[in-house]
PDB file of C-alpha atoms in Angstrom:
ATOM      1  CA  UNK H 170      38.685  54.032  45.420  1.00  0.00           C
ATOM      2  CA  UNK H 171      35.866  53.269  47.195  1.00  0.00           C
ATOM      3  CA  UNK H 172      33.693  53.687  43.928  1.00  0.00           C
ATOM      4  CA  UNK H 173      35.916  51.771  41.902  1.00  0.00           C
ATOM      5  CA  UNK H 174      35.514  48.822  43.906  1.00  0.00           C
ATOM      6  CA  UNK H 175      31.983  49.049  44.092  1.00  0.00           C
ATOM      7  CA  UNK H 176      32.037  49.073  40.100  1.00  0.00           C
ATOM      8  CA  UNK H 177      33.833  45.962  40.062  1.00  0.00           C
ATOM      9  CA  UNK H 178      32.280  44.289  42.488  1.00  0.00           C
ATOM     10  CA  UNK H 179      28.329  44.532  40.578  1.00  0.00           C
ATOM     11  CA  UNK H 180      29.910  43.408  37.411  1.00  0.00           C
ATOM     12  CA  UNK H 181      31.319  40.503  39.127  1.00  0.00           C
ATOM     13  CA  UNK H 182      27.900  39.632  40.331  1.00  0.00           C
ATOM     14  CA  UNK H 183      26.223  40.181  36.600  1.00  0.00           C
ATOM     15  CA  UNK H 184      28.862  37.389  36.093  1.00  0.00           C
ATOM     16  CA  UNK H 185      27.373  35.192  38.183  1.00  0.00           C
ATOM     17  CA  UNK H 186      23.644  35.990  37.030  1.00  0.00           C
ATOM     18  CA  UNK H 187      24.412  35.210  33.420  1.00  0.00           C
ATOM     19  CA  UNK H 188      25.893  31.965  34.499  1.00  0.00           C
ATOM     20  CA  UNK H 189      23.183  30.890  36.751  1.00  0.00           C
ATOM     21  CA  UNK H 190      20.890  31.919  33.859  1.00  0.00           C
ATOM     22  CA  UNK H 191      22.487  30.304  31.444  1.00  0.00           C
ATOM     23  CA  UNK H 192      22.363  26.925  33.242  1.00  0.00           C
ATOM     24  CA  UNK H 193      18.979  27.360  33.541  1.00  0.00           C
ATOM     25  CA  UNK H 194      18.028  27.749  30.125  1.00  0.00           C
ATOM     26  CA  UNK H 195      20.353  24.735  29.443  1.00  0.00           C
ATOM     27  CA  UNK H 196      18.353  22.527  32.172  1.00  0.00           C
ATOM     28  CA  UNK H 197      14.815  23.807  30.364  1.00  0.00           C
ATOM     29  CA  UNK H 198      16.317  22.757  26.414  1.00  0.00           C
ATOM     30  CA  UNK H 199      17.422  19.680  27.829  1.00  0.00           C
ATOM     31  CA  UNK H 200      14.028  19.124  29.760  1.00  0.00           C
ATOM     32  CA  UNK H 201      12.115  20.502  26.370  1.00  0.00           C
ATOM     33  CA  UNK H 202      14.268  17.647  23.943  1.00  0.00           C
ATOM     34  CA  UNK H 203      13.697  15.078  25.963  1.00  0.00           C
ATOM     35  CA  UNK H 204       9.699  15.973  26.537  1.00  0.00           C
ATOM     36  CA  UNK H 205       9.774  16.020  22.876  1.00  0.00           C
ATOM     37  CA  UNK H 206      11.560  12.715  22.167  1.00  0.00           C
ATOM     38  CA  UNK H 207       9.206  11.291  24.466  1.00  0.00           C
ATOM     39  CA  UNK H 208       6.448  12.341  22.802  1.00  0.00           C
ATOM     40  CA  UNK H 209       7.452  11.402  19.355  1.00  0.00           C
ATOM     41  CA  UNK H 210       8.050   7.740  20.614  1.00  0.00           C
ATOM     42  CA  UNK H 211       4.275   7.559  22.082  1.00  0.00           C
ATOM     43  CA  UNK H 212       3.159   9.395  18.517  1.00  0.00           C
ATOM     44  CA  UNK H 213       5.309   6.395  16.612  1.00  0.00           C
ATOM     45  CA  UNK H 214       4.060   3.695  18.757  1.00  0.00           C
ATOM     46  CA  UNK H 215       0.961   4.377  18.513  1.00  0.00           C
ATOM     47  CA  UNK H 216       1.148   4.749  14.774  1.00  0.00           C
ATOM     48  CA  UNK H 217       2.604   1.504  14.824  1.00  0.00           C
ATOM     49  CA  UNK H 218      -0.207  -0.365  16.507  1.00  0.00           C
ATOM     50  CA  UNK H 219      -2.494   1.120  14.283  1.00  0.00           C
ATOM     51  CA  UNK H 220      -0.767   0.033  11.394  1.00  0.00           C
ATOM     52  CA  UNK H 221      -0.465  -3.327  12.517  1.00  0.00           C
ATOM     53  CA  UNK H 222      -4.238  -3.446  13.618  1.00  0.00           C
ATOM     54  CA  UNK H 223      -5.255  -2.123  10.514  1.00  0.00           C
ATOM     55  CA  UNK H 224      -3.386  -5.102   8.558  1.00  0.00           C
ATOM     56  CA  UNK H 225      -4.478  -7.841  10.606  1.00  0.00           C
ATOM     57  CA  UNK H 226      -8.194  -6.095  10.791  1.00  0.00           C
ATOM     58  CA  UNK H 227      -8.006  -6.796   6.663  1.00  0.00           C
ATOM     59  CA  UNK H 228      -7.415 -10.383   6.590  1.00  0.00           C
ATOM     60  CA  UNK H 229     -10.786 -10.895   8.335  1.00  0.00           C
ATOM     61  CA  UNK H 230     -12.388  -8.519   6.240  1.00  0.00           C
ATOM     62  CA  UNK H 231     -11.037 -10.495   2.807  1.00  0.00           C
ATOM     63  CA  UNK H 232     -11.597 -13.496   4.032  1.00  0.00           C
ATOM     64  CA  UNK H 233     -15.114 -12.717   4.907  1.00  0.00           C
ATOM     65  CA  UNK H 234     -15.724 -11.462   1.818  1.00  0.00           C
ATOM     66  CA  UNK H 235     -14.169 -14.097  -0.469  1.00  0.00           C
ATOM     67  CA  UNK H 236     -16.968 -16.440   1.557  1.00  0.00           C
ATOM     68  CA  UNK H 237     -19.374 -14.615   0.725  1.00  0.00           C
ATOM     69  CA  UNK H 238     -19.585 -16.268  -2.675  1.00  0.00           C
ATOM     70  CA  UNK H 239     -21.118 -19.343  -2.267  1.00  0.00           C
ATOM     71  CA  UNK H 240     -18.313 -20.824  -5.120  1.00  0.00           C
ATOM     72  CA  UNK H 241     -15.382 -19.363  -3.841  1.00  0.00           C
ATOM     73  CA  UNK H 242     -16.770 -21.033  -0.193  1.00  0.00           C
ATOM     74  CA  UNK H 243     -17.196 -23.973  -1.369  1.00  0.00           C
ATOM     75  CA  UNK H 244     -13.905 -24.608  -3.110  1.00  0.00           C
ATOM     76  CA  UNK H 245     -12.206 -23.340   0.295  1.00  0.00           C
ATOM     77  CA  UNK H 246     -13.990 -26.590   1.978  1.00  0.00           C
ATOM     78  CA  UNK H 247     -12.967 -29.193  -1.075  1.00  0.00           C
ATOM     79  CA  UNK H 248      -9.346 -30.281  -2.684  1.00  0.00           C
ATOM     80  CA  UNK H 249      -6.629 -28.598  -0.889  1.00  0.00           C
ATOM     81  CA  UNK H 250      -8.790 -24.988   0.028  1.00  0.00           C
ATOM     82  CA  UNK H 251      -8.009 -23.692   3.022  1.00  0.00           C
ATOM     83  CA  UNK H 252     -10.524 -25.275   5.133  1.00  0.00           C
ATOM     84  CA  UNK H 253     -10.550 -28.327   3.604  1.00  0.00           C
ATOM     85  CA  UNK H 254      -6.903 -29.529   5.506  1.00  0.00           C
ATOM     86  CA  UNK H 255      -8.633 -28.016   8.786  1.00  0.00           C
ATOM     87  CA  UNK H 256     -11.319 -30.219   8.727  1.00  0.00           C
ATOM     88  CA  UNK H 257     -10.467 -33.213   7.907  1.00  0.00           C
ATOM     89  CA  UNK H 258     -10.143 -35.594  11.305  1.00  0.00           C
ATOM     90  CA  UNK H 259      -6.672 -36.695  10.885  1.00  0.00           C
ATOM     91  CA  UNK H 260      -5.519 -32.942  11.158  1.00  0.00           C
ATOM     92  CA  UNK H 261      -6.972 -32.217  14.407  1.00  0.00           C
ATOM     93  CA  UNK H 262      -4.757 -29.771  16.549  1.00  0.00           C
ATOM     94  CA  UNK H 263      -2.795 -28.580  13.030  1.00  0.00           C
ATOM     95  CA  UNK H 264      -2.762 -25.275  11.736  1.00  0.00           C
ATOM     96  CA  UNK H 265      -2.713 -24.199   8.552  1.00  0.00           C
ATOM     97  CA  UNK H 266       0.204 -21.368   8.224  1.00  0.00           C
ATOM     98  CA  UNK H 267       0.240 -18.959   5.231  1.00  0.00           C
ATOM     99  CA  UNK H 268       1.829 -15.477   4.542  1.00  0.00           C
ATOM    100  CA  UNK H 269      -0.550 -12.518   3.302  1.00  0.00           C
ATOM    101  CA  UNK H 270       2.529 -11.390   0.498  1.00  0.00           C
ATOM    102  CA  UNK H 271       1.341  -8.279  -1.707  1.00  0.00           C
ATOM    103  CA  UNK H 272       2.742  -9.768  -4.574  1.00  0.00           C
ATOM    104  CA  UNK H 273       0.295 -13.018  -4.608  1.00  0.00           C
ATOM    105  CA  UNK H 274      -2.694 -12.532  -6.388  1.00  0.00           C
ATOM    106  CA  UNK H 275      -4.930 -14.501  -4.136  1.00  0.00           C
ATOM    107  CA  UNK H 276      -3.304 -15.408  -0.999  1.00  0.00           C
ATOM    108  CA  UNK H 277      -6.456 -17.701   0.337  1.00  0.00           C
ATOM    109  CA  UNK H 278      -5.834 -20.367  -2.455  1.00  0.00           C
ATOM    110  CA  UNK H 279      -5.032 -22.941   0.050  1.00  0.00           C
ATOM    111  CA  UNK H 280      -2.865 -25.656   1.137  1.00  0.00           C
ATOM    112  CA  UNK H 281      -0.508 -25.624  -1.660  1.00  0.00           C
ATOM    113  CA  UNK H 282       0.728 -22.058  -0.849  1.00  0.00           C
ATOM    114  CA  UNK H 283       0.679 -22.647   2.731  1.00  0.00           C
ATOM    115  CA  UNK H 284       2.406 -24.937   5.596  1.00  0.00           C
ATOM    116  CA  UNK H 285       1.470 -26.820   8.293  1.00  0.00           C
ATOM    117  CA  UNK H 286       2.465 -26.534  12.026  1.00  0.00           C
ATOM    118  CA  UNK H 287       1.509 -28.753  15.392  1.00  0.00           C
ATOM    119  CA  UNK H 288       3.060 -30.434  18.239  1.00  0.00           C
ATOM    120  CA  UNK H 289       3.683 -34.427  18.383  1.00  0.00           C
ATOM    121  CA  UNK H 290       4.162 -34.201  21.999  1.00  0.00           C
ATOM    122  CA  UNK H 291       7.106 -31.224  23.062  1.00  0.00           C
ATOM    123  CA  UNK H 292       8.503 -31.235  19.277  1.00  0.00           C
ATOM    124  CA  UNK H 293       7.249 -28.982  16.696  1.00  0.00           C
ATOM    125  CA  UNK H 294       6.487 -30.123  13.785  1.00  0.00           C
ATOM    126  CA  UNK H 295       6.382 -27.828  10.352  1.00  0.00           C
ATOM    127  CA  UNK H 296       7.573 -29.563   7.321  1.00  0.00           C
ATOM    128  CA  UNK H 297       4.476 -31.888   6.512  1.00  0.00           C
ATOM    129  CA  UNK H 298       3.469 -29.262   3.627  1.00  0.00           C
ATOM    130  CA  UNK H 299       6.914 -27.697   3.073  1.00  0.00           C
ATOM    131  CA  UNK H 300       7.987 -24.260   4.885  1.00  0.00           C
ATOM    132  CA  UNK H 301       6.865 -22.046   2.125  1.00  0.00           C
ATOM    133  CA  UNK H 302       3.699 -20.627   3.948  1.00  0.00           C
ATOM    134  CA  UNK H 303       5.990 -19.215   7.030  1.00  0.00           C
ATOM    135  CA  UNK H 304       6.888 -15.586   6.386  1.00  0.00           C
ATOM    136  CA  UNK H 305      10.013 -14.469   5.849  1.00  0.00           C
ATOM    137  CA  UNK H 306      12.503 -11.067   5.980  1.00  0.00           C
ATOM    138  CA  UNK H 307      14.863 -12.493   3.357  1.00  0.00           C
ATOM    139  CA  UNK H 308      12.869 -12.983   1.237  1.00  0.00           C
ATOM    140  CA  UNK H 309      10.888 -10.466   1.190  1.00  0.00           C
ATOM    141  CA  UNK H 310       7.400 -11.371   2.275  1.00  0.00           C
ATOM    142  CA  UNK H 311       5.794  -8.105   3.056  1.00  0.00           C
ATOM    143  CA  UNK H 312       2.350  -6.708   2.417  1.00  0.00           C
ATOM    144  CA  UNK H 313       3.580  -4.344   0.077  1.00  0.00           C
ATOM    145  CA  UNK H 314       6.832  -2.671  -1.568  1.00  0.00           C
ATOM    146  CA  UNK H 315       7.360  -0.695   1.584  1.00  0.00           C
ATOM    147  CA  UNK H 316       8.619  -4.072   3.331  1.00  0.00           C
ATOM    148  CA  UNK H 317       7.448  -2.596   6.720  1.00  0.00           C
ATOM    149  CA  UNK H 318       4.591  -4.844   7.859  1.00  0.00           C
ATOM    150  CA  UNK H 319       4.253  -8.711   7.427  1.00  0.00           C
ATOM    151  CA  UNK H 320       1.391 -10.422   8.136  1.00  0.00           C
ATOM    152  CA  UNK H 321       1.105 -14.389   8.945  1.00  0.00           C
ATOM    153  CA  UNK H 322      -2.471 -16.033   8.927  1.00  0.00           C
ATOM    154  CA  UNK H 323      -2.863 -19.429  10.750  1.00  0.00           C
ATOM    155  CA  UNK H 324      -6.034 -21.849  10.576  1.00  0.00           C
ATOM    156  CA  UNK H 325      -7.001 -24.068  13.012  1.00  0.00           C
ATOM    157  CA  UNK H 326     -10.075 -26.445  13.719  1.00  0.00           C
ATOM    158  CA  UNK H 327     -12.107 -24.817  16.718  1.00  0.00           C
ATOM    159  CA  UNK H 328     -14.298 -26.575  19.249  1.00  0.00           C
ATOM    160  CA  UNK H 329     -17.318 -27.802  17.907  1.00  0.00           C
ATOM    161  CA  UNK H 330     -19.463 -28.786  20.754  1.00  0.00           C
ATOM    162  CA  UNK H 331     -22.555 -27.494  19.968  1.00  0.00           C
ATOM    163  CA  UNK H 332     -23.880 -24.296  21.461  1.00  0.00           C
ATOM    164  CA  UNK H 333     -27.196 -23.255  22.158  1.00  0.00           C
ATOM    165  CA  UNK H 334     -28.024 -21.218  19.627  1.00  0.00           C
ATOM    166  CA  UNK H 335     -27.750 -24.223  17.504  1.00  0.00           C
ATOM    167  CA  UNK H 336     -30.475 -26.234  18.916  1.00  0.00           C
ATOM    168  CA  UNK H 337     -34.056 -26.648  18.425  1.00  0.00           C
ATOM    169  CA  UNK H 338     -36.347 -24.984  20.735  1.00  0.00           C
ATOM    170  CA  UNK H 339     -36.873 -27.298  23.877  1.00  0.00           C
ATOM    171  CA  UNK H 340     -33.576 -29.586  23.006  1.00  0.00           C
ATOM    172  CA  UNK H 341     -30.936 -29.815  25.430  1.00  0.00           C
ATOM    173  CA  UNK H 342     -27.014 -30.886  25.048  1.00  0.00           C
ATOM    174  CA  UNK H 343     -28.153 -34.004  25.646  1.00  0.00           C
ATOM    175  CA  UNK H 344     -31.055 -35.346  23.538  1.00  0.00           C
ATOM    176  CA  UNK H 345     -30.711 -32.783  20.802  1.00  0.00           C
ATOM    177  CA  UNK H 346     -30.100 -34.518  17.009  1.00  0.00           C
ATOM    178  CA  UNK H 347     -29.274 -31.316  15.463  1.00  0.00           C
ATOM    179  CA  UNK H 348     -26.514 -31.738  13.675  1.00  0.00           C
ATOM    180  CA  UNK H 349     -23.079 -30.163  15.057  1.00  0.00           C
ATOM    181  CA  UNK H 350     -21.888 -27.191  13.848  1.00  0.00           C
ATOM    182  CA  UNK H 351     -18.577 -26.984  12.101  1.00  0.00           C
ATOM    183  CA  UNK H 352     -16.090 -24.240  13.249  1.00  0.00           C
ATOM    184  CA  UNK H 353     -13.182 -22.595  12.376  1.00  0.00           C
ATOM    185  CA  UNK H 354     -10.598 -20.469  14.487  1.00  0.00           C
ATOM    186  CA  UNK H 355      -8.403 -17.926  12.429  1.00  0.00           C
ATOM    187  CA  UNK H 356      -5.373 -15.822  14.275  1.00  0.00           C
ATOM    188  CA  UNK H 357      -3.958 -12.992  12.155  1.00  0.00           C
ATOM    189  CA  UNK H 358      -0.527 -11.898  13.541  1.00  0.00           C
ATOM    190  CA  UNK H 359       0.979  -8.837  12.029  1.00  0.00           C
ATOM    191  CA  UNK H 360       4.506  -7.773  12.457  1.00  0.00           C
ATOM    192  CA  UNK H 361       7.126  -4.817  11.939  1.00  0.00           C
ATOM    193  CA  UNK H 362      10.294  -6.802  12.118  1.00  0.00           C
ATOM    194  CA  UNK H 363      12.329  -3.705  11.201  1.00  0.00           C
ATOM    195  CA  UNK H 364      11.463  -1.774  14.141  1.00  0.00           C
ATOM    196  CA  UNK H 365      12.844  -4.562  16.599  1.00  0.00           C
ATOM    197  CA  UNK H 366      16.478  -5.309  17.352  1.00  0.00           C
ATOM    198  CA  UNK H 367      15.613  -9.199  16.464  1.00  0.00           C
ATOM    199  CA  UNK H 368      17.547 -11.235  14.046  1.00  0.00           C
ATOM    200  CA  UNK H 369      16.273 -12.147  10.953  1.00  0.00           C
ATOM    201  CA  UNK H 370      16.849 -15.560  12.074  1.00  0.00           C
ATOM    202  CA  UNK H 371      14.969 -14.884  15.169  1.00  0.00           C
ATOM    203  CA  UNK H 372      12.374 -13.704  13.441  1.00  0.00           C
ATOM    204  CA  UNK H 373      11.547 -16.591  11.595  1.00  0.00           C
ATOM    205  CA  UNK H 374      12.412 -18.872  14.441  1.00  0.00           C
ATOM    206  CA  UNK H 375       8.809 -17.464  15.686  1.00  0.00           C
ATOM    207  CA  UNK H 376       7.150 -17.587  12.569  1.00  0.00           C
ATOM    208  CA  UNK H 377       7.746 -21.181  11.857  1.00  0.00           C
ATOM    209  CA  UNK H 378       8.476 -22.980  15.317  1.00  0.00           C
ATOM    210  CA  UNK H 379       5.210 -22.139  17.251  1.00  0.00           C
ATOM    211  CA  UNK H 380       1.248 -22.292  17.023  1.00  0.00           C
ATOM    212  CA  UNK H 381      -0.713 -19.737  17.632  1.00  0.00           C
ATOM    213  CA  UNK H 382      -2.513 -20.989  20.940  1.00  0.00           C
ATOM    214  CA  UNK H 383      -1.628 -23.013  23.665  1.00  0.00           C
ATOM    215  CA  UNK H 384      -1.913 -26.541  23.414  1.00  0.00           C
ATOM    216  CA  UNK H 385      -3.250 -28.051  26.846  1.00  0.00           C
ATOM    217  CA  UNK H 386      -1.234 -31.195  26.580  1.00  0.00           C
ATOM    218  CA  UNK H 387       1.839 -29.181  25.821  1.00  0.00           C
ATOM    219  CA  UNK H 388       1.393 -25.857  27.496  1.00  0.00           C
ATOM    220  CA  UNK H 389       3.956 -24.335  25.023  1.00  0.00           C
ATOM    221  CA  UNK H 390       4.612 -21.061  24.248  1.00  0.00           C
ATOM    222  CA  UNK H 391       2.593 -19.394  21.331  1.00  0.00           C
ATOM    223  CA  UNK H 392       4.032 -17.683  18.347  1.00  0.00           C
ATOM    224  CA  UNK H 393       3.078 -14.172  19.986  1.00  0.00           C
ATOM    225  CA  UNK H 394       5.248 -15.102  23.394  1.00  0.00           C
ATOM    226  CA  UNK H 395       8.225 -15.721  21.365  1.00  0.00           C
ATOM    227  CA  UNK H 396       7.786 -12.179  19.341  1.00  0.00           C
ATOM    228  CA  UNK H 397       7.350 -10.170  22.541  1.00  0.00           C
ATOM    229  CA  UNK H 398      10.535 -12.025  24.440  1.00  0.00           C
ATOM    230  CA  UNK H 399      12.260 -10.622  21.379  1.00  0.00           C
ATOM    231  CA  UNK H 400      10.534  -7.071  21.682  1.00  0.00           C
ATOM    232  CA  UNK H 401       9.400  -7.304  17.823  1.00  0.00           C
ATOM    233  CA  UNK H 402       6.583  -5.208  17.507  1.00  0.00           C
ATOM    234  CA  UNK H 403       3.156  -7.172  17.013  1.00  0.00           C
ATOM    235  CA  UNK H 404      -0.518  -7.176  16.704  1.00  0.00           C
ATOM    236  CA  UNK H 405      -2.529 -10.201  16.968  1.00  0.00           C
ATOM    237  CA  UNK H 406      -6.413 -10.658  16.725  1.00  0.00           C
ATOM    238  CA  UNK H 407      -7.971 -14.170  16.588  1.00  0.00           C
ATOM    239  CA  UNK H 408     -12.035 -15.047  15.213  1.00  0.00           C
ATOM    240  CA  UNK H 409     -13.826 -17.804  15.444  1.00  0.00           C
ATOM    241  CA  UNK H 410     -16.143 -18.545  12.814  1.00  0.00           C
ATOM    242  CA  UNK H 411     -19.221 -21.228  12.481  1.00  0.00           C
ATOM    243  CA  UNK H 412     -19.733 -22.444   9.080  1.00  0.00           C
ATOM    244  CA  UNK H 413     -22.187 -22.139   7.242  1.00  0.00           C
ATOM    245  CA  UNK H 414     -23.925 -24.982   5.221  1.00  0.00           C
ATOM    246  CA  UNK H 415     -24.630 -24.477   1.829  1.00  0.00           C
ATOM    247  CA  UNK H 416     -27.669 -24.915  -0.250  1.00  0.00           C
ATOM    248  CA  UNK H 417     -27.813 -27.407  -3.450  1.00  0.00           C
ATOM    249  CA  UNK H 418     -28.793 -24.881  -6.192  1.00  0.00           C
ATOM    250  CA  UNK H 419     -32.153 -26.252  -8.116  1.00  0.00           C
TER     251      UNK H 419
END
């Protein structure tokens, strides 16, 4: 009897090992799916941002290389190019809005493909040129048939106080005569709407009803603090350029 009992009493113990080793290895999968989940989100975020840096990172390098054709630089200044609106003194604190879409053959051709957006005191203003340059999810504005990233360019008149590089050795601010430099600020802001939990109408509620810096009269909100309120994923970069003047060919 006394055997028996002694029998019955291990196996009842083995019971209890297998449970207690079973939760374990439950507790170390669970620990194991999340570690992995975790890492796959850090592995698609920063996929993400490299994407979107990438895209924004090729608007500058286009652009700078369109420009370097003293033709294709010139026309941008002229007409309705894309610096021309810019420069011009009556458009001082506008930017010039266009979409980089992958089906447009040249996406740089100026004001007529583009829009224009500013602030006449706490209103926005974006319908001088028409709304056609502001991206958009409907329909379908995206870099290429993928329709993950979308990429919005805007063009803006920079501070041209002279700098002093510019000058003449021995000038100061003052008495130099050089003549000012003209310059140019451009803000790329890439996008991947579909990853966010925005609206499309959200989305382009950004897009269209913001600048992309921070007017000191106004001190509004830019088009990259409405984007993050929303949690869309986004990649800016801004450059400023000084132009360049051209030389009369003989």
């Amino acid at each position: 009897m006394r055997k028996f009992n002694t029998i019955k009493n291990q196996s009842g113990a083995a019971l209890i090992v297998v449970l207690i080793m079973l939760v374990v290895i439950a507790i170390a999968g669970t620990w194991a799916i999340r570690s992995s989940i975790t890492s796959l989100n850090i592995s698609t975020n920063a996929q993400a941002q490299l994407l979107l840096m990438q895209n924004s990172d090729s608007v500058f390098y286009s652009l700078e290389n369109k420009t370097s054709d003293d033709l294709t630089f010139a026309q941008m200044r002229i007409g309705d190019g894309m610096l021309a609106y810019v420069l011009r003194p009556e458009n001082k604190g506008k930017e010039l809005v266009f979409c980089i879409r992958g089906t447009v053959t040249d996406n740089f051709s100026g004001s007529r493909i583009a829009s224009s957006v500013y602030w006449q005191g706490n209103t926005i203003m974006n319908t001088e040129l028409g709304t056609n340059g502001f991206c958009q999810i409907a329909r379908g504005d995206f870099i290429s048939g993928r329709q993950a990233v979308m990429t919005q360019v805007f063009v803006r008149a920079a501070d041209a106080s002279r700098d002093w590089e510019h000058m003449m050795e021995g000038d100061d601010k003052e008495s130099s005569k050089s003549t000012g430099i003209q310059k140019v600020a451009i803000t790329a802001t890439s996008i991947l709407p579909n990853l966010g939990n925005a609206s499309l109408k959200q989305v382009k509620g950004c897009l269209s009803n913001y600048t992309s810096f921070v007017d000191p009269l106004v001190k509004n909100e830019t088009v990259t603090d409405c984007l993050s309120q929303l949690n869309v994923p986004y990649s800016t970069q801004e450059m400023e350029y000084s132009l360049r003047s051209l030389k009369a060919s003989s």
